Coordinates of C-alpha atoms in Angstrom, one line a residue:
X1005 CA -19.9 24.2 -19.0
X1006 CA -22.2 22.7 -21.5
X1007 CA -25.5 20.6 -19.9
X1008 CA -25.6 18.0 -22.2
X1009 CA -21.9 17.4 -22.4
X1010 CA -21.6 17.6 -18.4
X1011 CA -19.0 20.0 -19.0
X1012 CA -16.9 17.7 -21.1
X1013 CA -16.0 16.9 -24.5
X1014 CA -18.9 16.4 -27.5
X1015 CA -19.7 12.4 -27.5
X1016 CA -20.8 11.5 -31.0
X1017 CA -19.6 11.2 -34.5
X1018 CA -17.5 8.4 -35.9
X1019 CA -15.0 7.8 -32.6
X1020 CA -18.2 7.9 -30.3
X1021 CA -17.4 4.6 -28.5
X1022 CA -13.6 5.5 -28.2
X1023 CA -14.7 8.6 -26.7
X1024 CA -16.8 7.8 -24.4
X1025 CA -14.0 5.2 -23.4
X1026 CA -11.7 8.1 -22.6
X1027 CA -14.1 10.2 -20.5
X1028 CA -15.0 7.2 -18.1
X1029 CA -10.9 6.4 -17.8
X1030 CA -10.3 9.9 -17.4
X1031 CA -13.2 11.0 -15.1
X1032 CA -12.5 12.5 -11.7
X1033 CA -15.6 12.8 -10.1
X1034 CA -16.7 9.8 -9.0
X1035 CA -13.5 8.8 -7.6
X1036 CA -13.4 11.8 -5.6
X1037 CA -17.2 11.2 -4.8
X1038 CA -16.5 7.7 -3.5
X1039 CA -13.4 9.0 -1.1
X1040 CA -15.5 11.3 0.5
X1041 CA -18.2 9.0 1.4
X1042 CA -15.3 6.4 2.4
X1043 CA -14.3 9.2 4.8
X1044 CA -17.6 10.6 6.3
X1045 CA -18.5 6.9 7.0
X1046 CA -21.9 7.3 4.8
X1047 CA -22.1 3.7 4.1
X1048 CA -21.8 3.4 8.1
X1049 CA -24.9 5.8 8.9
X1050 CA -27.1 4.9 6.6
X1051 CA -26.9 1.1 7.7
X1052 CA -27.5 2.6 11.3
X1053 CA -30.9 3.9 9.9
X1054 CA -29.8 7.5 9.0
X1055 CA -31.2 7.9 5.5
X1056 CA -32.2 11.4 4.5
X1057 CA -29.7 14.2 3.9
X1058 CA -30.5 16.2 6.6
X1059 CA -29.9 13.2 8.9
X1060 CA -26.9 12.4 7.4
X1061 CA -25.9 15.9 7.4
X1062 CA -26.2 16.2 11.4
X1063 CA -24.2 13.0 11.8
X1064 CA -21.5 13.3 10.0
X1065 CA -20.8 17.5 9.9
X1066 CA -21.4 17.9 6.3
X1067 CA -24.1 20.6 4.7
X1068 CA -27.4 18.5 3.5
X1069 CA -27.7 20.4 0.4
X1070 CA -24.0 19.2 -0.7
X1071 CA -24.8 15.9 0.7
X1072 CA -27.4 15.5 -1.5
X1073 CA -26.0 16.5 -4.8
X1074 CA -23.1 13.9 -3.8
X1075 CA -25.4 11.2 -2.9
X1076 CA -27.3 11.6 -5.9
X1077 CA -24.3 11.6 -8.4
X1078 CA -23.4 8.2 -6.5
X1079 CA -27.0 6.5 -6.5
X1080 CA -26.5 7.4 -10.7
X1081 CA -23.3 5.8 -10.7
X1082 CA -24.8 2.3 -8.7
X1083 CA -22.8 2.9 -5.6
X1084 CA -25.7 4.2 -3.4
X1085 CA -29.4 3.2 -4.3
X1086 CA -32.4 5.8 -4.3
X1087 CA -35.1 4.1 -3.4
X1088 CA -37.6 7.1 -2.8
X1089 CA -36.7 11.1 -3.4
X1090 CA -34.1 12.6 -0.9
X1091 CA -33.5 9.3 1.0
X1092 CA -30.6 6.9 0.1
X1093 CA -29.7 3.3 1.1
X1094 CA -26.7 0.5 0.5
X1095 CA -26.6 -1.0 -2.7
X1096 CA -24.0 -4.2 -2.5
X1097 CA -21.2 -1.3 -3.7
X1098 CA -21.7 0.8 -0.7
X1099 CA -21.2 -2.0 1.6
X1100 CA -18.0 -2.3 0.7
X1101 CA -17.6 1.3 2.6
X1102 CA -19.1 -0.5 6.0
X1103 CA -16.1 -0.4 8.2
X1104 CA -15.0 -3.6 10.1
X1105 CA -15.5 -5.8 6.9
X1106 CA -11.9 -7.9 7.2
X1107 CA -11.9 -9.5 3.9
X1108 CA -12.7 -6.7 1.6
X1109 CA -13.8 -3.7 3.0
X1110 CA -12.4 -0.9 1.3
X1111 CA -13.1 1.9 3.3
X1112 CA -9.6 2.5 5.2
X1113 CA -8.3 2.2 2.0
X1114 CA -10.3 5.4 0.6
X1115 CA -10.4 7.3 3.8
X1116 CA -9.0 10.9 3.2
X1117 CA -8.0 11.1 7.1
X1118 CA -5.9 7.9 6.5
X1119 CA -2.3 7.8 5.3
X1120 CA -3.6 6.3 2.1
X1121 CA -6.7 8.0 1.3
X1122 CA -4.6 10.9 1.9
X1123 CA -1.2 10.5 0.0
X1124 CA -4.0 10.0 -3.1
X1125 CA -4.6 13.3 -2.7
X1126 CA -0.6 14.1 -4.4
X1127 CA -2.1 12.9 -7.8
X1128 CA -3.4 15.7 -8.1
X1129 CA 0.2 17.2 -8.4
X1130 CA 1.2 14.6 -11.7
X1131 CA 1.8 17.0 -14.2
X1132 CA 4.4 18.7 -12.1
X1133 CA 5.7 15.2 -11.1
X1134 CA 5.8 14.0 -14.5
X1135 CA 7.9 17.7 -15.8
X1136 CA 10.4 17.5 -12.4
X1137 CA 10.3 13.4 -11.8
X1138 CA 10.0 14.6 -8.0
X1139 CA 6.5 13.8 -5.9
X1140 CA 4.3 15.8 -5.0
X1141 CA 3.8 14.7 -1.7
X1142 CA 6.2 17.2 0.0
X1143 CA 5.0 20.4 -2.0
X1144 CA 1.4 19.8 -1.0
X1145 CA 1.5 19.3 2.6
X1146 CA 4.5 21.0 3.8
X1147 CA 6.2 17.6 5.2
X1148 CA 7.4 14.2 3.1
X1149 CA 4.7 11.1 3.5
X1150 CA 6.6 9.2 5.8
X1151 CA 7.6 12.7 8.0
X1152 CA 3.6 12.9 7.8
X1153 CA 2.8 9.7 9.5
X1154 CA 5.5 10.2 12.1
X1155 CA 4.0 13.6 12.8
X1156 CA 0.1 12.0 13.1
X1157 CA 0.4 8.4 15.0
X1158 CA -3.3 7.9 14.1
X1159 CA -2.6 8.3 10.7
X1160 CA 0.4 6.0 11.0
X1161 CA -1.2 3.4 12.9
X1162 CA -3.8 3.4 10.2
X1163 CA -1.1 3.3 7.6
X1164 CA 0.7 0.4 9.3
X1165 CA -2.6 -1.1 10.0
X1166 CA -3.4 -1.3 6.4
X1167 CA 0.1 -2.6 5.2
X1168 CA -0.2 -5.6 7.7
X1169 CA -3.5 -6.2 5.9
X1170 CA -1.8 -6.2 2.4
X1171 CA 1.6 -8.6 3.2
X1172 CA -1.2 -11.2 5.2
X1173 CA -2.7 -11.7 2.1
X1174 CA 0.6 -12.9 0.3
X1175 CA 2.3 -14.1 3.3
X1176 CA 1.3 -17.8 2.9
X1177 CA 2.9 -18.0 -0.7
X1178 CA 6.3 -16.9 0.6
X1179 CA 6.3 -19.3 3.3
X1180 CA 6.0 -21.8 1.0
X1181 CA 7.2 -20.4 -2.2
X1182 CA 10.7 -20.8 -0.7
X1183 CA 13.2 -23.3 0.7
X1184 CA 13.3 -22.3 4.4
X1185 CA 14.4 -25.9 5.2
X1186 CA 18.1 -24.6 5.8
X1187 CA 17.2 -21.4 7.2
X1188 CA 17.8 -21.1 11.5
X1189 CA 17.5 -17.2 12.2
X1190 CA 15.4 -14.7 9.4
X1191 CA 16.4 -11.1 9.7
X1192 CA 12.6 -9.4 8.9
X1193 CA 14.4 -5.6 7.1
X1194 CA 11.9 -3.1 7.8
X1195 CA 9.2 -5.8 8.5
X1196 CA 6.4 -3.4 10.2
X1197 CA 3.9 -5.4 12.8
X1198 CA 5.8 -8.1 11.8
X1199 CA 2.8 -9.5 10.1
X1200 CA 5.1 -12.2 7.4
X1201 CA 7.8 -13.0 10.3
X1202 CA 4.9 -14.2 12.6
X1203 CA 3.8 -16.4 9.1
X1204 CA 7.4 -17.4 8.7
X1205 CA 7.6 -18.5 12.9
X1206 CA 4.0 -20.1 12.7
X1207 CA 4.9 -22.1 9.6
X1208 CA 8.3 -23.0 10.3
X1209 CA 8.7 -24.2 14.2
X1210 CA 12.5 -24.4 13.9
X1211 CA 12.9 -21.1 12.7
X1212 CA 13.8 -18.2 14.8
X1213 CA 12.7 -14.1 13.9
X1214 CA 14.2 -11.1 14.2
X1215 CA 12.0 -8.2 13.5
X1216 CA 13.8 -4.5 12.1
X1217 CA 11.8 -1.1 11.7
X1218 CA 11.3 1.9 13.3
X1219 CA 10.6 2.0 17.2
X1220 CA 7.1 2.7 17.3
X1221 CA 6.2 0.4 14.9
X1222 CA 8.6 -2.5 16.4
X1223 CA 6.6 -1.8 19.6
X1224 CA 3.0 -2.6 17.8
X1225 CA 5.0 -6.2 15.9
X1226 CA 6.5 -7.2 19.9
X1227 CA 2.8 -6.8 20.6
X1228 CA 1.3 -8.4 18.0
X1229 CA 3.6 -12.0 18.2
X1230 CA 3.3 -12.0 21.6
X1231 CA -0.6 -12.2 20.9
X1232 CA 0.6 -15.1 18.3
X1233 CA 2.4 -17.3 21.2
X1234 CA 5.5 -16.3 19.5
X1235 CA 7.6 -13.7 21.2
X1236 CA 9.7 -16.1 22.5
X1237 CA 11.2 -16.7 19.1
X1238 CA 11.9 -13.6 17.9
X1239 CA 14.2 -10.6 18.8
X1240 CA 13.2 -7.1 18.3
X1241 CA 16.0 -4.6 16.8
X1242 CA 14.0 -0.9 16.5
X1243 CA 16.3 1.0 14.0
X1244 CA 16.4 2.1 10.9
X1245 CA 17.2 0.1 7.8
X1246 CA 19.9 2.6 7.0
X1247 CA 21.8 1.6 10.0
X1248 CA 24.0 -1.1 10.6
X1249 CA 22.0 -4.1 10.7
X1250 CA 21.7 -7.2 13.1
X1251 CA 24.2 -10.1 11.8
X1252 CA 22.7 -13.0 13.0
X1253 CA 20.4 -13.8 9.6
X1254 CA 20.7 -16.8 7.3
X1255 CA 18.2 -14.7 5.3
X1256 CA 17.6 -10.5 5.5
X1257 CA 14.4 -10.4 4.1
X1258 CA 13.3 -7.1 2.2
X1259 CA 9.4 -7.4 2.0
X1260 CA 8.0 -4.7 -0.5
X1261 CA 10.6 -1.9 1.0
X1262 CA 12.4 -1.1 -1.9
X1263 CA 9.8 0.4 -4.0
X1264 CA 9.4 2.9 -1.4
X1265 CA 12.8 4.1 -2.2
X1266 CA 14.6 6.1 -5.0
X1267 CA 17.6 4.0 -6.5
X1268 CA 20.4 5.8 -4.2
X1269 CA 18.4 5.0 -0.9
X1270 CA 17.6 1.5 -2.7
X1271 CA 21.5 1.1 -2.7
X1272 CA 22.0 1.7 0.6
X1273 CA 19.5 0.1 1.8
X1274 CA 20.8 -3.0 0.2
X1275 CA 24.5 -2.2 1.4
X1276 CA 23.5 -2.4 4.8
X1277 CA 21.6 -5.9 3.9
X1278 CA 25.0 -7.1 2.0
X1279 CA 27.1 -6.2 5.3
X1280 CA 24.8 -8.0 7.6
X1281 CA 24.9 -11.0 5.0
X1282 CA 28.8 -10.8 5.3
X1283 CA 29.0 -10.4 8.9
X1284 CA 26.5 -13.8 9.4
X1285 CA 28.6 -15.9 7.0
X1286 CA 29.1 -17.4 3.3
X1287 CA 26.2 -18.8 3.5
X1288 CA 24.1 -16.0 4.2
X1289 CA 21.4 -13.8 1.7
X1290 CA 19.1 -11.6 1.1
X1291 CA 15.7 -12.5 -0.4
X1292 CA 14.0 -9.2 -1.9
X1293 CA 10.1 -9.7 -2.6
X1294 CA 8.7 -7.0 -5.0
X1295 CA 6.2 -6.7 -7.7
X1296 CA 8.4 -6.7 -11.1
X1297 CA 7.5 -4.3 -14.2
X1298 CA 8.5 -5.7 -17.4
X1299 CA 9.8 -3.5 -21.0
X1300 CA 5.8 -3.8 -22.1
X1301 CA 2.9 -5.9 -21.5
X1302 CA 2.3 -5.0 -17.5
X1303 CA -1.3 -4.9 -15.7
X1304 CA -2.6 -2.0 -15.3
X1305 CA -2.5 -2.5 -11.3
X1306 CA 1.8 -2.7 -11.8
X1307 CA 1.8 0.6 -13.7
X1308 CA -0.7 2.5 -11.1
X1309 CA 1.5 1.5 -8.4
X1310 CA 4.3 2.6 -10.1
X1311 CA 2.8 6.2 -10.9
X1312 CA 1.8 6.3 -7.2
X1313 CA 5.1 5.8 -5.4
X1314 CA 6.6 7.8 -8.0
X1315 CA 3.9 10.9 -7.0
X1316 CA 3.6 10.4 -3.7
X1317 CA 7.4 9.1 -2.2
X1318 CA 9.2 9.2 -5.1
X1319 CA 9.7 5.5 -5.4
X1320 CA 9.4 2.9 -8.2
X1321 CA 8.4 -0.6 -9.4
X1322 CA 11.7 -2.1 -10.9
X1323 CA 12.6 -4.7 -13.1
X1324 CA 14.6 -7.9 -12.5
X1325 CA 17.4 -6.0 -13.9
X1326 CA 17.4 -2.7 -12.3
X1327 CA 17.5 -5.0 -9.2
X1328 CA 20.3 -6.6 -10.5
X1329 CA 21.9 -3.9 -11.0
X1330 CA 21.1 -2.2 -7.6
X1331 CA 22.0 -5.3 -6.1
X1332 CA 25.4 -5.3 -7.7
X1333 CA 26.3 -2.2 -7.1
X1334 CA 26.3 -3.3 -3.1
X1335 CA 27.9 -6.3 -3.6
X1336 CA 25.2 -9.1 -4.0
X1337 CA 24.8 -11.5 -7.0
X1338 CA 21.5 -12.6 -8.2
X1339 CA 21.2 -16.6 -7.5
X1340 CA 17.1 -17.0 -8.2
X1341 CA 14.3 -15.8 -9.4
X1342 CA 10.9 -17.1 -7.9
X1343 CA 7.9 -15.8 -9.2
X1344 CA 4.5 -16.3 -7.3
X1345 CA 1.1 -17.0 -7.7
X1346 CA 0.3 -13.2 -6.3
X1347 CA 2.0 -11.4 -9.0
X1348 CA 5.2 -10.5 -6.6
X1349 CA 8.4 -12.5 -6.8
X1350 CA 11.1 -13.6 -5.3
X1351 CA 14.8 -12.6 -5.4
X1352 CA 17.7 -14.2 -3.9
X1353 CA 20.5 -12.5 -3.7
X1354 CA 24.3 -13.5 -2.4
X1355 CA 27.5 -11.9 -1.1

């Protein structure tokens, strides 16, 4: 590998700008680099005074030579700062690696022991996604994501952890973004900790909760509203979403679930939803919030979410109409689309 190119591609000539363009988008090292010093908790030592490499080294269980060589990539790239030979300190970058920061750390998020940090790791595999349209996820570590997280609780209960922290940033909008006025009893379809029905409950008094998801994680959501003062407005039905579902909803509320899913589980997933409705009465529905993809035109944030369920659980962003069409193909008409100031919208769906 050439010096001077850093083992890429010549830089100059007429397309110089463009190419330099293209090796930033489609460098790997620093993004690598980043994730392990998310996951050996660098920024985290060297705000508790460790500095030097060999310091670091003995901390964390890394060799000081490699440390180095990392650290020093990272210091070039603004994420670490320099300020002497062999010693390293936070630049405002790095302190978004400090754990405990609640509003925009980033370090759980990059963390290779982590269910996310991890399932990164599958992206790796794209080429062979892209030729078979299957993820990766399986053929790299023996076991599907989600049999993964069962098999780890720490690793789930970081994974849950982190998802909680995603739907409380857009759980105000839906509380508001839609007419819960009518609604008595929301159905929560596979609804985690239960972080949006305790922002449904809190914002709505009248409203009553019931909270659907696997076992263990129904366990951490009974915990967590009884913390909120609300347990005593909300049932707790551990189950899966591919079971029959309770029948006592005005609204069945699918929060980000279905782009977990291929279309055939997205079907019967929404089956299950359209029975429940159904069963509850003519009046019932099912609201499905998801991030939409559109023909052309989409940020780059929908596209790279779409690439990573596709490589990692073989999900997908959708469409309005390839919900529709899921949708319709278990029985349920689309009545409304509300769109919100978060990017996601919101679809309501009939029997």
């Amino acid at each position: 590998m050439g010096a001077a190119q850093g083992g890429g591609p010549p830089g100059g000539g007429p397309h110089a700008d463009n190419v330099r363009r293209l090796r930033a988008l489609s460098d790997l090292i620093t993004p690598y680099a980043v994730r392990v010093a998310a996951t050996l908790r660098l920024a985290d030592l060297i705000e508790a005074g460790a500095r030097r490499p060999d310091e670091l080294g003995a901390r964390c269980g890394a060799d000081p030579a490699a440390l180095e060589r990392l650290l020093r990539h990272l210091a070039a790239k603004g994420v670490f700062a320099q300020p002497e030979p062999g010693e390293f300190a936070l630049t405002e970058l790095s302190r978004l690696l400090l754990t405990g920061r609640e509003d925009d750390g980033l370090r759980p998020w990059l963390d290779m022991d982590g269910g996310l940090g991890r399932s990164d790791m599958a992206l790796s595999g794209m080429l062979q996604v892209v030729r078979t349209g299957r993820p990766a996820y399986e053929d790299m570590f023996g076991r599907t994501f989600w049999a993964d997280l069962e098999a780890d609780p720490e690793r789930g209960r970081a994974f849950d952890a982190l998802m909680s922290a995603q739907v409380s940033l857009v759980a105000d909008e839906v509380t508001t973004a839609y007419d819960w006025s009518d609604v008595r009893n929301v159905v929560d379809v596979g609804g985690g900790a239960g972080t949006l029905l305790a922002a449904l409950l809190a914002k709505h008094p009248g409203l009553r909760g019931t909270l659907v998801d696997l076992p263990s994680v129904v366990e951490t959501g009974r915990r967590e509203l009884a913390a909120a003062g609300l347990a005593d407005r909300c049932a707790f039905a551990p189950g899966s979403f591919f079971s029959p579902l309770p029948a006592d909803g005005d609204v069945l509320v699918l929060s980000r679930v279905l782009h977990d899913w291929d279309d055939d589980s997205a079907r019967a997933i929404l089956r299950r939803c359209a029975e429940a409705a159904r069963a509850a009465g003519p009046a019932a529905r099912v609201l499905v919030i998801e991030q939409l993809v559109a023909d052309q035109g989409n940020s780059p944030m929908t596209t790279a979410m779409d690439l990573r369920m596709l490589s990692v659980i073989g999900g997908q962003e959708r469409s309005l109409d390839e919900y529709r069409l899921l949708a319709a193909d278990a029985g349920l008409s689309l009545r409304d689309t509300i769109a919100t100031e978060s990017g996601r919208s919101i679809l309501e769906f009939t029997g």
